[in-house]
C-alpha atoms as a PDB file:
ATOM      1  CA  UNK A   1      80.834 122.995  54.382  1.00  0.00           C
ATOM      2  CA  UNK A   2      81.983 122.864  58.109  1.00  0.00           C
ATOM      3  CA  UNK A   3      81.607 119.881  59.934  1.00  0.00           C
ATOM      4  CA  UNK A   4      80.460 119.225  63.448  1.00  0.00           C
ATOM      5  CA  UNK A   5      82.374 116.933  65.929  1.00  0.00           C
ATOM      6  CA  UNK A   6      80.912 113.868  67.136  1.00  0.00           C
ATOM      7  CA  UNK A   7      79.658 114.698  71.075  1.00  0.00           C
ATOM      8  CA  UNK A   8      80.757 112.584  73.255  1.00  0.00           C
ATOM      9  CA  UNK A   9      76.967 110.931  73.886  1.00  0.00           C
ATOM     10  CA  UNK A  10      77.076 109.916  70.300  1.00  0.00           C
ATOM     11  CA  UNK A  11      80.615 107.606  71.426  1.00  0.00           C
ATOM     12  CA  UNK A  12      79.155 106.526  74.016  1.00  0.00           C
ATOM     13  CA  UNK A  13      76.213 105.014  72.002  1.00  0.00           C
ATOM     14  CA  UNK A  14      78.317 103.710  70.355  1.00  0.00           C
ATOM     15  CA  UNK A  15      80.044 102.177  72.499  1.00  0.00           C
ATOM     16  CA  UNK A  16      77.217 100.631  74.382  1.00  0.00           C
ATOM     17  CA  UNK A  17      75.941  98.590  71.572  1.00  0.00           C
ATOM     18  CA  UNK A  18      79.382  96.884  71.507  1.00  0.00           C
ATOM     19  CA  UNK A  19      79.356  95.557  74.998  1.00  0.00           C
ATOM     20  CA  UNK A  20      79.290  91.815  76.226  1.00  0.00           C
ATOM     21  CA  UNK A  21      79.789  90.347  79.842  1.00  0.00           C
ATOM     22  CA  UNK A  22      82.244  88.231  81.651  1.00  0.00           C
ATOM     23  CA  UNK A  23      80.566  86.145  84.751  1.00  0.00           C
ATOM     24  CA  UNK A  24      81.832  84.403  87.589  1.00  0.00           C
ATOM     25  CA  UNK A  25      78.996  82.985  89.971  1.00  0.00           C
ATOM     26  CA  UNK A  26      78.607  80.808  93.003  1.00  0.00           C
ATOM     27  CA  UNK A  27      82.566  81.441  93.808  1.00  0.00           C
ATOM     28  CA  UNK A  28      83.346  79.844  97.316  1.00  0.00           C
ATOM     29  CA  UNK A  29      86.272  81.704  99.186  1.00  0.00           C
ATOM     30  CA  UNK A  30      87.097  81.191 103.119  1.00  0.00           C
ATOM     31  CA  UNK A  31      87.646  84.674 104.361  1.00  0.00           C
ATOM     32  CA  UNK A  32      88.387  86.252 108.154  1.00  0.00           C
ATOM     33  CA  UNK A  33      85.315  88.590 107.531  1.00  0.00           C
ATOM     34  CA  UNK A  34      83.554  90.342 110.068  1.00  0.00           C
ATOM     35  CA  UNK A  35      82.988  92.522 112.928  1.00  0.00           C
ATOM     36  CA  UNK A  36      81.523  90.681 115.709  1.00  0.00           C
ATOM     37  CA  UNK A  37      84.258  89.259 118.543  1.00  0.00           C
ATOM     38  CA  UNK A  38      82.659  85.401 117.292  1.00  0.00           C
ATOM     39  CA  UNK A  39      83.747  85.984 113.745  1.00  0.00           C
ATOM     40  CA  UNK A  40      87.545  87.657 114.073  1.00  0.00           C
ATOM     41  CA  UNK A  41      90.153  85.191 112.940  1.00  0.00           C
ATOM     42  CA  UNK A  42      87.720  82.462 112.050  1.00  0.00           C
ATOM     43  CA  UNK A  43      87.350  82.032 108.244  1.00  0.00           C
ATOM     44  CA  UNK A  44      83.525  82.513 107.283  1.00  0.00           C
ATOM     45  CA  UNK A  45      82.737  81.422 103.758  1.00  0.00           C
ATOM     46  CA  UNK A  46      81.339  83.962 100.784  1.00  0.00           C
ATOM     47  CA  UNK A  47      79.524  83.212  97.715  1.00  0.00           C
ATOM     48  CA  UNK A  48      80.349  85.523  95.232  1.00  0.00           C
ATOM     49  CA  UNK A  49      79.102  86.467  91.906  1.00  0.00           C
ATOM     50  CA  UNK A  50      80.944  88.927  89.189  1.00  0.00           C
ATOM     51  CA  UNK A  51      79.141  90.346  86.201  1.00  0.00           C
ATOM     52  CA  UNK A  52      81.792  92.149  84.241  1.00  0.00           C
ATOM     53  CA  UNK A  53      80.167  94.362  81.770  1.00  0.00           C
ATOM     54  CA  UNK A  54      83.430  94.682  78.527  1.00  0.00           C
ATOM     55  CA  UNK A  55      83.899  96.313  75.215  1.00  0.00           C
ATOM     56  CA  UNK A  56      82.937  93.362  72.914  1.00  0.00           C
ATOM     57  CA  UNK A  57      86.290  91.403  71.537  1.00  0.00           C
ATOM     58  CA  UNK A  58      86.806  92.276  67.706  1.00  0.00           C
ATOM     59  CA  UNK A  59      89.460  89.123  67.942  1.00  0.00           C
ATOM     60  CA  UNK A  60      89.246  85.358  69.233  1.00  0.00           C
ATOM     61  CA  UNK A  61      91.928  86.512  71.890  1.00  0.00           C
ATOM     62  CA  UNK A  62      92.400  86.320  75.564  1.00  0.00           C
ATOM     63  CA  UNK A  63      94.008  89.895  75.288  1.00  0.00           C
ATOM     64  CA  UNK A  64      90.703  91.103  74.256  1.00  0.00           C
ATOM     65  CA  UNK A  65      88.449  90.578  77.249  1.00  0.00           C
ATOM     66  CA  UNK A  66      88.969  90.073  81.350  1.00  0.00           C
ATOM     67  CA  UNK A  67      89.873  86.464  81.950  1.00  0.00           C
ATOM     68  CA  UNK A  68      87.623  84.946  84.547  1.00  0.00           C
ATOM     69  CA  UNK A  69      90.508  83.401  85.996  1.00  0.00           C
ATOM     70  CA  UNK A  70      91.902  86.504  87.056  1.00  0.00           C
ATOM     71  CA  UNK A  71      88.692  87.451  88.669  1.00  0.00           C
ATOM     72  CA  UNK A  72      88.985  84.525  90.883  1.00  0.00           C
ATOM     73  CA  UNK A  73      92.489  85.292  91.564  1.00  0.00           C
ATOM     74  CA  UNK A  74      91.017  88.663  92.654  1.00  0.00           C
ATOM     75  CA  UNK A  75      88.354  86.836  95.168  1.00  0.00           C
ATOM     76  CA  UNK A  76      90.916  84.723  96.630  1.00  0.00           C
ATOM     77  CA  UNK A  77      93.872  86.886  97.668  1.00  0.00           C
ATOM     78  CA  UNK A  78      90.816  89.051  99.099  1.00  0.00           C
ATOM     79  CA  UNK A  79      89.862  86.436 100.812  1.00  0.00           C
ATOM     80  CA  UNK A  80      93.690  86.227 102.472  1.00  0.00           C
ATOM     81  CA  UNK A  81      93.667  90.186 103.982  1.00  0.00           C
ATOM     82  CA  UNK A  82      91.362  90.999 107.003  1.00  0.00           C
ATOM     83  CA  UNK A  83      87.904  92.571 105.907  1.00  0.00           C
ATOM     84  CA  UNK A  84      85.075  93.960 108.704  1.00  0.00           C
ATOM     85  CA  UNK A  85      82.294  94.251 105.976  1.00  0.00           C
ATOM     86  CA  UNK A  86      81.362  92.066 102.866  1.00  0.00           C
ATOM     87  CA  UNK A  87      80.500  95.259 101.983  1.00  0.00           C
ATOM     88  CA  UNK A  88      84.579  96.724 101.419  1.00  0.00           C
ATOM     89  CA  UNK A  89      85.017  92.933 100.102  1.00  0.00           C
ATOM     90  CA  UNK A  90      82.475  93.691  97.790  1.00  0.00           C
ATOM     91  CA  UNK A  91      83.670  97.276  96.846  1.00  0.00           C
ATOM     92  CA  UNK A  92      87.749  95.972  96.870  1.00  0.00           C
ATOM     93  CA  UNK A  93      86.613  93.199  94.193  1.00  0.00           C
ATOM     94  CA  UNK A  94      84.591  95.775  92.036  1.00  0.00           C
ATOM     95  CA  UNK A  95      87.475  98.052  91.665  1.00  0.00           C
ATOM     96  CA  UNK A  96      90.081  95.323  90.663  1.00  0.00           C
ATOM     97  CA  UNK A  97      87.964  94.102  88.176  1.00  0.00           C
ATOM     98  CA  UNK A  98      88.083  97.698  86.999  1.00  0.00           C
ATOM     99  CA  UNK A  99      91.653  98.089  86.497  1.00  0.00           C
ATOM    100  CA  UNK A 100      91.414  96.064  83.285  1.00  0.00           C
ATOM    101  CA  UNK A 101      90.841  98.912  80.329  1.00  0.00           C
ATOM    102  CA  UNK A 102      88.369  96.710  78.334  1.00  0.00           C
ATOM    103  CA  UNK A 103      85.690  96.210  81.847  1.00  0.00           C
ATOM    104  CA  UNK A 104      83.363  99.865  81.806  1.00  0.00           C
ATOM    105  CA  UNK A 105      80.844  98.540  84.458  1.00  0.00           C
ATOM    106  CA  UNK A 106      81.099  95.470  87.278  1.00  0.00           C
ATOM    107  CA  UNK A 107      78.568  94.457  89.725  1.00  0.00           C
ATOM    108  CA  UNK A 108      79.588  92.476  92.563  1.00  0.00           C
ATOM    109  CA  UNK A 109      77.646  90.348  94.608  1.00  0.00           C
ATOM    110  CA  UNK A 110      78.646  88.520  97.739  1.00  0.00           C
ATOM    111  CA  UNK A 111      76.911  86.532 100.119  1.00  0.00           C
ATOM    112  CA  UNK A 112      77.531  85.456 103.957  1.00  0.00           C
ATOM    113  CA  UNK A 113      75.753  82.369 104.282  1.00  0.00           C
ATOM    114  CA  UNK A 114      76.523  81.847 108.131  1.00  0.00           C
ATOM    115  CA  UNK A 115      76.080  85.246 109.397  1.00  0.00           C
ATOM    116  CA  UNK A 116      72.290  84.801 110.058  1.00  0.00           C
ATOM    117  CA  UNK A 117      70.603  81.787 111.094  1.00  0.00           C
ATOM    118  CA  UNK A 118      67.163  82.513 109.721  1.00  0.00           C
ATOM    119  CA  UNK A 119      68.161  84.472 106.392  1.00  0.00           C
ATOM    120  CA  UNK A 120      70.734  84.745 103.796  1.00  0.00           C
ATOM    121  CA  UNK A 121      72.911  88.410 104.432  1.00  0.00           C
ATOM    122  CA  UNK A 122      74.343  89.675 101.262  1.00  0.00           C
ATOM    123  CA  UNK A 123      75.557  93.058  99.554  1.00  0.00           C
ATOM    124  CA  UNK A 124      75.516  93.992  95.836  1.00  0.00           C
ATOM    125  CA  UNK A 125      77.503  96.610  94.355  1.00  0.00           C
ATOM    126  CA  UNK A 126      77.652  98.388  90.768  1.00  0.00           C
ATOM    127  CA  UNK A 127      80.594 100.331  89.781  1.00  0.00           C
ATOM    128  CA  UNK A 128      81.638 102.102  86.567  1.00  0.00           C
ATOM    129  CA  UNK A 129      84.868 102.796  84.921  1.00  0.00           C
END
């Protein structure tokens, strides 16, 4: 009897049911963010939020998921470079997150509370491994 492989949708079901998620919200980092001559080299505070989307843990380990911690070691040394849009802040952050093997999908979301003074400006981004 010959047997068929496994396509790869079937893995990826598979997969899928297994997944949890990591979150960070309501993280405060100063950052030199911006494009207008008012906001260059004056430190503008963002409120961001990570969902981290992970292969479930089949262990009680750190080693088996994304600590949060390094997620807001992530948001802070962003925070030190010089960014024009929250929108590359945003996309930066989503792709660190993504160099861990065990996170398959991230969505970033980061607010500037003091760009707008009737309004809230923010970005969200989604990103898969």
């Amino acid at each position: 009897m010959k047997m068929q492989a496994q396509s790869p949708c079937f893995d990826l079901a598979q997969s899928v049911k297994r997944l949890s998620q990591v979150g960070v919200s309501d993280l405060r980092v100063a950052a030199d963010i911006g494009v207008h001559s008012h906001e260059i080299g004056r430190r503008q505070t963002l409120v961001i939020s990570v969902i981290a989307d992970i292969v479930t843990p089949r262990e009680d380990a750190l080693a088996e998921t994304i600590d949060y911690n390094r997620i807001v070691e992530y948001a802070q040394d962003l925070a030190r470079e010089r960014i024009c849009l929250i929108e590359t802040y945003a996309a930066r952050l989503a792709d660190l997150c993504l160099q861990s093997d065990l996170v398959v999908r991230v969505e970033v979301s980061v607010q500037k509370p003091a760009a707008l003074l009737n309004g809230l400006a923010s970005t969200r981004i989604v990103r898969w491994a």
